[in-house]
PDB file of C-alpha atoms in Angstrom:
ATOM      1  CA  UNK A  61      -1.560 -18.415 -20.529  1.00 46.00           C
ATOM      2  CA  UNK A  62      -1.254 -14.724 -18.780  1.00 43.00           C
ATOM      3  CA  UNK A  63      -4.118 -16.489 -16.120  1.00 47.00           C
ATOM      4  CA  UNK A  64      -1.637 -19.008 -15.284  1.00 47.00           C
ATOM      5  CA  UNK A  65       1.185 -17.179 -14.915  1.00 44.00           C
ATOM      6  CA  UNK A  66      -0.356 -14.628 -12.643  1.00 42.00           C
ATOM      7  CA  UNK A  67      -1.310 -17.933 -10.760  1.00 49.00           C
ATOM      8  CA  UNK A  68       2.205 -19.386 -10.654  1.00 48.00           C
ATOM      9  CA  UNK A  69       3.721 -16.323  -9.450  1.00 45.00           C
ATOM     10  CA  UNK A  70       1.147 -15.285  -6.495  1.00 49.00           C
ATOM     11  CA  UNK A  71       1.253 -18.787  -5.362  1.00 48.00           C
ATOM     12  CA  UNK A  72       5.100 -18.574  -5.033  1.00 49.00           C
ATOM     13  CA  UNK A  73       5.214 -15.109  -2.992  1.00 52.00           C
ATOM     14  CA  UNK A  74       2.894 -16.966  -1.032  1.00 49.00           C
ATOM     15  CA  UNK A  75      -1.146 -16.128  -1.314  1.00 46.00           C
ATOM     16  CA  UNK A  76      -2.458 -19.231  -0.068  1.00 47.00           C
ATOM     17  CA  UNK A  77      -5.653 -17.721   1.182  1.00 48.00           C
ATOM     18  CA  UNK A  78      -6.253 -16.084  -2.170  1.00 47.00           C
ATOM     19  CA  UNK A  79      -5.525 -19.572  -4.228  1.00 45.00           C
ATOM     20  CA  UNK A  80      -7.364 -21.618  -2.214  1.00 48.00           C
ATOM     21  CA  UNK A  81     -10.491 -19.099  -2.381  1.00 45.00           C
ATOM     22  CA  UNK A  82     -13.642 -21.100  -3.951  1.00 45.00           C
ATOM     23  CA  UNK A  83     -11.415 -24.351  -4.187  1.00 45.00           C
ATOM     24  CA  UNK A  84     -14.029 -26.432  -3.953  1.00 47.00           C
ATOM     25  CA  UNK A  85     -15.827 -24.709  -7.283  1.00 51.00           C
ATOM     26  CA  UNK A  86     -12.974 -23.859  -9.838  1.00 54.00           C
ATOM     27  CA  UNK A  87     -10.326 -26.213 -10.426  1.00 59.00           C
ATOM     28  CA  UNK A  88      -6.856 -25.237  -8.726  1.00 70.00           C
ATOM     29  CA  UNK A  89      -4.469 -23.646 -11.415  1.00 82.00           C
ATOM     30  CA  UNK A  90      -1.467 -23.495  -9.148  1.00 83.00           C
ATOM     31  CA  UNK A  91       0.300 -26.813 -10.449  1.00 82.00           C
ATOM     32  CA  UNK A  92      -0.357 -25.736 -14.138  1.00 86.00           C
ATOM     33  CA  UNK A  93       0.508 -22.236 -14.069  1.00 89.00           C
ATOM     34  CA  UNK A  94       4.044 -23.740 -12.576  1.00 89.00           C
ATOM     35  CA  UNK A  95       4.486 -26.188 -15.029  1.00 90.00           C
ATOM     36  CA  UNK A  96       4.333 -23.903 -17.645  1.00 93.00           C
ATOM     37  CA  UNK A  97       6.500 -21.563 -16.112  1.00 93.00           C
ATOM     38  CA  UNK A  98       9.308 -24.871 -15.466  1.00 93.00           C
ATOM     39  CA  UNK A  99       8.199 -25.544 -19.657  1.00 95.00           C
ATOM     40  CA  UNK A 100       9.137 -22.046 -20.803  1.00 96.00           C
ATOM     41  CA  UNK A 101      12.296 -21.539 -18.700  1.00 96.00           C
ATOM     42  CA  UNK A 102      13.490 -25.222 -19.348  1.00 96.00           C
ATOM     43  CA  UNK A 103      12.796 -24.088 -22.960  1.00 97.00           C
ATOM     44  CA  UNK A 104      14.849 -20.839 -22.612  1.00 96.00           C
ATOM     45  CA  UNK A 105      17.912 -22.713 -21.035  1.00 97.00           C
ATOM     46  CA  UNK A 106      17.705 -25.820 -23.595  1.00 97.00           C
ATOM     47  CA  UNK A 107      18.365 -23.273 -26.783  1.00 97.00           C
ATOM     48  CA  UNK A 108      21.066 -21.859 -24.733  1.00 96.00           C
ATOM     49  CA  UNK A 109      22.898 -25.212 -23.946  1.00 97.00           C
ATOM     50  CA  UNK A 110      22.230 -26.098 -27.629  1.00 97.00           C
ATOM     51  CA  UNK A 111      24.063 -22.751 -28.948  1.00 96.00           C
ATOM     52  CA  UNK A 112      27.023 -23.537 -27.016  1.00 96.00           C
ATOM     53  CA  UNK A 113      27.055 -27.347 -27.671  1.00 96.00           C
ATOM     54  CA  UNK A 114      26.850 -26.287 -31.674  1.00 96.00           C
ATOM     55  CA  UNK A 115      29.895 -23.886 -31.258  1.00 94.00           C
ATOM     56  CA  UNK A 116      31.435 -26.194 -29.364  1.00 93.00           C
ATOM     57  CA  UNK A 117      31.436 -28.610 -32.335  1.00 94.00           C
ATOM     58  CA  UNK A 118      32.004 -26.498 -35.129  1.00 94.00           C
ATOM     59  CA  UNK A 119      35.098 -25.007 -33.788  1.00 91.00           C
ATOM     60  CA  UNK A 120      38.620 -26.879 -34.252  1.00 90.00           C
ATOM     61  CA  UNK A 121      39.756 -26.097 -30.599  1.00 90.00           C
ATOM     62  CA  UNK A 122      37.404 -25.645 -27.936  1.00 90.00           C
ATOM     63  CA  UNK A 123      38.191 -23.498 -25.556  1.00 89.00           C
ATOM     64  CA  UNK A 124      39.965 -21.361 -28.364  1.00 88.00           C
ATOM     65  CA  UNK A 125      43.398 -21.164 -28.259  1.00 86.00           C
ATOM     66  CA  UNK A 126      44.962 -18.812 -25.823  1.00 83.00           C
ATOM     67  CA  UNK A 127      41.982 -19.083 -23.724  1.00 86.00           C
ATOM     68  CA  UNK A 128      43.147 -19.531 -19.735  1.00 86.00           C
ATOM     69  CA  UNK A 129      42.783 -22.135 -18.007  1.00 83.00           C
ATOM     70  CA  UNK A 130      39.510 -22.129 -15.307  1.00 83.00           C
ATOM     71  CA  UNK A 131      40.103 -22.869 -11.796  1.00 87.00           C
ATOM     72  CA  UNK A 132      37.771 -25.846 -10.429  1.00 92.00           C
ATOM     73  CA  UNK A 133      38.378 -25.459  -6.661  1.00 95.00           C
ATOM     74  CA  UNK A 134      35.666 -22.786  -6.597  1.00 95.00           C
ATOM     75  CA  UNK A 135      33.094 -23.797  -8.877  1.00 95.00           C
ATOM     76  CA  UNK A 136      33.215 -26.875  -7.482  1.00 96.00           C
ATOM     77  CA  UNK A 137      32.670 -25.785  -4.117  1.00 97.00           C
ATOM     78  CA  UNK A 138      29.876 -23.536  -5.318  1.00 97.00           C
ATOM     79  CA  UNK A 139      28.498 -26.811  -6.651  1.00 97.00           C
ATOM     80  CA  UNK A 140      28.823 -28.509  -3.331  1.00 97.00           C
ATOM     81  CA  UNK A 141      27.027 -25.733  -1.795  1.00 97.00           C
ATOM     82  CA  UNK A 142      23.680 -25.403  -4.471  1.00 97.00           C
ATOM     83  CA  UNK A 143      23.265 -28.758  -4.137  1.00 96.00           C
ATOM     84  CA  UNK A 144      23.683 -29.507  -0.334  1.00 97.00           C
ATOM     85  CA  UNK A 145      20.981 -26.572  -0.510  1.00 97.00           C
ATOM     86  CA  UNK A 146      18.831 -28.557  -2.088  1.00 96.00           C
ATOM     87  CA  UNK A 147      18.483 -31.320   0.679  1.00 96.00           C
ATOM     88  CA  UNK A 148      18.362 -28.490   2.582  1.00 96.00           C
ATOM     89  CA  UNK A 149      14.965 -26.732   1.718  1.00 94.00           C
ATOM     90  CA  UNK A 150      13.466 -29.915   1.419  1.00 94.00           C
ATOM     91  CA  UNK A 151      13.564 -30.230   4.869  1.00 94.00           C
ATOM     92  CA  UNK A 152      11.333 -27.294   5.175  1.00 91.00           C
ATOM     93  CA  UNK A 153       8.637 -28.773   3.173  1.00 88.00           C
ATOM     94  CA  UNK A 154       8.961 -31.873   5.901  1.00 89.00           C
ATOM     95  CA  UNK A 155       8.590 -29.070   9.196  1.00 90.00           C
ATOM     96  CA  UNK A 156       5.823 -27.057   7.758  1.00 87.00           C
ATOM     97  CA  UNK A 157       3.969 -30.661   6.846  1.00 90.00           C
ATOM     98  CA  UNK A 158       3.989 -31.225  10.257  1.00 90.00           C
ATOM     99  CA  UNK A 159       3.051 -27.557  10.880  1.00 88.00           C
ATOM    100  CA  UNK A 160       6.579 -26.598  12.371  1.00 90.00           C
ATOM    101  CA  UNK A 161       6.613 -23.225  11.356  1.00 90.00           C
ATOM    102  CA  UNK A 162      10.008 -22.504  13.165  1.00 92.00           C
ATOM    103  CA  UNK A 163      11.464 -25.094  11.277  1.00 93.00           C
ATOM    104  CA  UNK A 164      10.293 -23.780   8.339  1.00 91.00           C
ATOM    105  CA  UNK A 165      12.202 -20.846   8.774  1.00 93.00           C
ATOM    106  CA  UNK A 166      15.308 -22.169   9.894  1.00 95.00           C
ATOM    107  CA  UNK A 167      15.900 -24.300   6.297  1.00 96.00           C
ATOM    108  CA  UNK A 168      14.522 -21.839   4.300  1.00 96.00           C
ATOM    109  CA  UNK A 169      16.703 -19.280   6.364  1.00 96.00           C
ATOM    110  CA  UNK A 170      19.805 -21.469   5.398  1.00 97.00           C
ATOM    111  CA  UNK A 171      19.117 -22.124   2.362  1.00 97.00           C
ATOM    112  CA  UNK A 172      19.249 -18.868   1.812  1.00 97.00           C
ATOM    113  CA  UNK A 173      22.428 -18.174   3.129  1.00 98.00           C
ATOM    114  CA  UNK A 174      24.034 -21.117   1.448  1.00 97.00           C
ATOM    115  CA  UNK A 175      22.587 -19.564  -2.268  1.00 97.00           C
ATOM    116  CA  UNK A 176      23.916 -16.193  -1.372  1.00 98.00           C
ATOM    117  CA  UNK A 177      27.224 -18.407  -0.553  1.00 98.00           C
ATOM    118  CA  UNK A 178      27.010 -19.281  -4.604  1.00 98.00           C
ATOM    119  CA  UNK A 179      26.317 -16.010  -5.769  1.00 98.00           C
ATOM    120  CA  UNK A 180      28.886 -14.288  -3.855  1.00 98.00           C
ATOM    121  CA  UNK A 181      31.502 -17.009  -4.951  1.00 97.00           C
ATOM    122  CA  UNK A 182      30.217 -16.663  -8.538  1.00 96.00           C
ATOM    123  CA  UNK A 183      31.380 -12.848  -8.159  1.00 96.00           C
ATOM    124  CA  UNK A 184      34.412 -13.477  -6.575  1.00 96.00           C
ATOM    125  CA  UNK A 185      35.042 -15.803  -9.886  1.00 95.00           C
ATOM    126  CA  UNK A 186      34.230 -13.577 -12.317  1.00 94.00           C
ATOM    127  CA  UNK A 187      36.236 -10.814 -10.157  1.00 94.00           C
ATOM    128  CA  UNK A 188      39.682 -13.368 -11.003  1.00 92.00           C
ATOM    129  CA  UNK A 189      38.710 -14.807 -14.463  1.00 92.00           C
ATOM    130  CA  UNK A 190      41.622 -14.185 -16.791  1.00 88.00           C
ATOM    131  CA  UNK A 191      39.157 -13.583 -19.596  1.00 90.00           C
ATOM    132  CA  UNK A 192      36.380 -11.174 -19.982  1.00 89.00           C
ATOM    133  CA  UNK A 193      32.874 -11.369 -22.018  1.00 90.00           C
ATOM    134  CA  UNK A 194      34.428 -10.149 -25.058  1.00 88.00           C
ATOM    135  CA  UNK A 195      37.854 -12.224 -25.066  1.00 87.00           C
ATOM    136  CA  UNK A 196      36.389 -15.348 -27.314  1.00 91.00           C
ATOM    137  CA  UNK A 197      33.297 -17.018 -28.217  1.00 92.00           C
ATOM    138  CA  UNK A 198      33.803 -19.190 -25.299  1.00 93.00           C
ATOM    139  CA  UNK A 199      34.251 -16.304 -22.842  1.00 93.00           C
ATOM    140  CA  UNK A 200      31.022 -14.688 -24.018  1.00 94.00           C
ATOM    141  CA  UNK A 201      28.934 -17.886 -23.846  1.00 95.00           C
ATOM    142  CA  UNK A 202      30.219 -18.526 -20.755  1.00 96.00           C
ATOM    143  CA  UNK A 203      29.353 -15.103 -19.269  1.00 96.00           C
ATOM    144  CA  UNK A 204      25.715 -15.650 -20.629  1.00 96.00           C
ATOM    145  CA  UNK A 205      25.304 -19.025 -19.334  1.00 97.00           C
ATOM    146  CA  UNK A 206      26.305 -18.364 -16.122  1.00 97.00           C
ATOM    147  CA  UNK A 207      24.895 -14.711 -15.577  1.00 97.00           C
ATOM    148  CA  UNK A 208      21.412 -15.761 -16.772  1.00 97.00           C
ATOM    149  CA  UNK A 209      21.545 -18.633 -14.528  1.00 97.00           C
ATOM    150  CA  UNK A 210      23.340 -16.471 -11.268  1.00 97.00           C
ATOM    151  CA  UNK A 211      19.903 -14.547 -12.188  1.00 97.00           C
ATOM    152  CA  UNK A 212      17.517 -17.214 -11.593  1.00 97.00           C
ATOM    153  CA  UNK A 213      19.287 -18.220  -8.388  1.00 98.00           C
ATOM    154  CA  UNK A 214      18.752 -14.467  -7.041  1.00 97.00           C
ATOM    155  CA  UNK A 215      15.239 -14.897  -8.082  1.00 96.00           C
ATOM    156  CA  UNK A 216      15.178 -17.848  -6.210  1.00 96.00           C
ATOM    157  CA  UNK A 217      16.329 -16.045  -3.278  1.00 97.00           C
ATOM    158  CA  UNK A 218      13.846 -13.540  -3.284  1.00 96.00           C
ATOM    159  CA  UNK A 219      11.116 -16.398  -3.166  1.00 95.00           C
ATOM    160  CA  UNK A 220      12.656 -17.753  -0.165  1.00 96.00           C
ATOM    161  CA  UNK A 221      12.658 -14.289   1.676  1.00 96.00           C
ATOM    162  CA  UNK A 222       9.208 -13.305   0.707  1.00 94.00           C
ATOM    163  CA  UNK A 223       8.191 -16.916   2.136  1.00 94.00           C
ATOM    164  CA  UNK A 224      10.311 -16.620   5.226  1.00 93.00           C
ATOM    165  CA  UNK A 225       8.294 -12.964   5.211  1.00 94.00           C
ATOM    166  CA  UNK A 226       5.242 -14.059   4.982  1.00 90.00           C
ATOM    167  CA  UNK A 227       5.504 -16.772   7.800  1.00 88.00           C
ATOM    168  CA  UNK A 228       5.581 -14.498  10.208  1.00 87.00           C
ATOM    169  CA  UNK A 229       2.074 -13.999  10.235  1.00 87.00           C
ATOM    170  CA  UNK A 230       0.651 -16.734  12.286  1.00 85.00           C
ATOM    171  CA  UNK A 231      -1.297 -19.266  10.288  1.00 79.00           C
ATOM    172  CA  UNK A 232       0.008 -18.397   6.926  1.00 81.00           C
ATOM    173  CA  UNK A 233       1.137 -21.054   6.501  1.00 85.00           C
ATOM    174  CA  UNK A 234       0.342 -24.885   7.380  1.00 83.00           C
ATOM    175  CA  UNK A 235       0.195 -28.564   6.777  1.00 81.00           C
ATOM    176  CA  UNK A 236      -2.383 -28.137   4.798  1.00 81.00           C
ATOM    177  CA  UNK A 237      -1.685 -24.767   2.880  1.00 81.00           C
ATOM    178  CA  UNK A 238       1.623 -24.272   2.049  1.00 85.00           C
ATOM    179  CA  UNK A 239       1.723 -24.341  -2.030  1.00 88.00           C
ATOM    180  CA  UNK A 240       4.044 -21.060  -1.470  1.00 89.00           C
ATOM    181  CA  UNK A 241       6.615 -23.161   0.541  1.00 90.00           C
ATOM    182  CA  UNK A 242       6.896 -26.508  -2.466  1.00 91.00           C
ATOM    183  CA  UNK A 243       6.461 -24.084  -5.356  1.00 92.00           C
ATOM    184  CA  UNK A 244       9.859 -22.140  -3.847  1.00 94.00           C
ATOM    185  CA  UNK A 245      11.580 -25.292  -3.129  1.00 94.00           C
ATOM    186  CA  UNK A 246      10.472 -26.764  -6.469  1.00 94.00           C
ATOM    187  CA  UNK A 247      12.008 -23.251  -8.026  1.00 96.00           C
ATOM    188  CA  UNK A 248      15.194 -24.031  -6.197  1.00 96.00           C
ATOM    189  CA  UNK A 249      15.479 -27.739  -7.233  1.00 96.00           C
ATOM    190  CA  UNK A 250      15.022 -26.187 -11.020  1.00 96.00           C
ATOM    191  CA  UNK A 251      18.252 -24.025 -10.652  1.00 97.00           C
ATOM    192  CA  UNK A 252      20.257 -26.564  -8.871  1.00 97.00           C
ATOM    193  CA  UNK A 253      19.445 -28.804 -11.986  1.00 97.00           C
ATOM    194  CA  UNK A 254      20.157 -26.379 -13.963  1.00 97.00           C
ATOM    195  CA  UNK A 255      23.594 -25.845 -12.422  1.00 97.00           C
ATOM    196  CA  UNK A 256      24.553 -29.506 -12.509  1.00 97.00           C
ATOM    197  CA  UNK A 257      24.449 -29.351 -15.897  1.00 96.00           C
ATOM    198  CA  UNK A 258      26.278 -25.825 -16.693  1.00 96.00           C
ATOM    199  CA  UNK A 259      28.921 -27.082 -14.264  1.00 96.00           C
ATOM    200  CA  UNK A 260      29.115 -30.611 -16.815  1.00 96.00           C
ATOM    201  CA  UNK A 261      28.707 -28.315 -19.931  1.00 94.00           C
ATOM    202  CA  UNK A 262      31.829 -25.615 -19.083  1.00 94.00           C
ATOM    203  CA  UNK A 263      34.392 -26.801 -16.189  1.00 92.00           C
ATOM    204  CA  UNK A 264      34.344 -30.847 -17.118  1.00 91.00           C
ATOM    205  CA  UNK A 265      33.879 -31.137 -20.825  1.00 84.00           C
TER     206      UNK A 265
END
């Protein structure tokens, strides 16, 4: 299990030469070592929508009383924006399959601005909230929900820089090595999920 994840997270920062080393005589333990990263954080976010799906049916008024009301302007922009991002970086899996480096950068390059977009309206939310992380058992979950996941998105982010990093270097990347460029995007598709259903979970429901 350590083996794997060690995999999983050289392939994302990118070390194509040193996964694809002695392909032909070990199996490749990129795809698993992801999957079982996408398994254990699925898990982690699962028993956190669960806790706040039990509260929410145990209490008699959910949000609690004298909770105020959330804004959806924002969050729904936000939304707009994580998931537009999506289509996004998938177009930079399409250049660098056709070994269009430069257009590899430019999506990834957006992409990244549009998830820094997110994160810096999810600050500029929490910055106006009427409630803090201690008002209510709503408040709190919602803090926690939302943190944990404006966490994975700034992980995310850093995946996208170290790949736009690493394609500098001429040949890094290619049509036929570029495991660091779908295991980013596949990252980023996980927390846009991810956010599609927070977004259901706490501003709809």
């Amino acid at each position: 299990m350590q083996g794997s994840t060690i995999n999983s997270a050289d392939a994302a920062l990118g070390y194509e030469s040193a996964a694809t080393a002695g392909h032909e005589e070990h199996p490749d333990l990129r795809i698993f070592g992801l999957i079982c990263f996408f398994f254990a954080e699925a898990m982690i976010f699962a028993g956190l929508f669960l806790a706040y799906v039990t509260f929410r049916a145990v209490a008699p008024v959910w949000p609690p009383e004298g909770t105020p009301e959330r804004e959806l302007l924002l969050p729904g922009i936000n939304t707009i924006i994580l998931i537009s991002s999506s289509f996004v970086i998938h177009n930079a899996e399409g250049a660098i399959k056709k070994n269009d480096v430069n257009g590899l950068k430019l999506w990834f390059g957006l992409t990244a601005l549009m998830g820094a977009i997110f994160l810096a309206g999810q600050l500029y939310e929490y910055n106006h909230l009427e409630f803090g992380l201690k008002t209510n058992l709503y408040a709190s979950t919602f803090y926690v929900l939302t943190g944990f996941h404006g966490l994975h998105v700034f992980f995310g982010l850093l995946l996208i820089l170290a790949v736009l990093w690493r394609s500098r270097k001429p040949g890094h990347y290619s049509s036929e090595h570029h495991f660091g460029v779908e295991a980013a995007e596949l990252y980023w598709h996980f927390v846009d999920v991810i956010w599609i259903i927070l977004f259901v979970l706490l501003y709809l429901l």
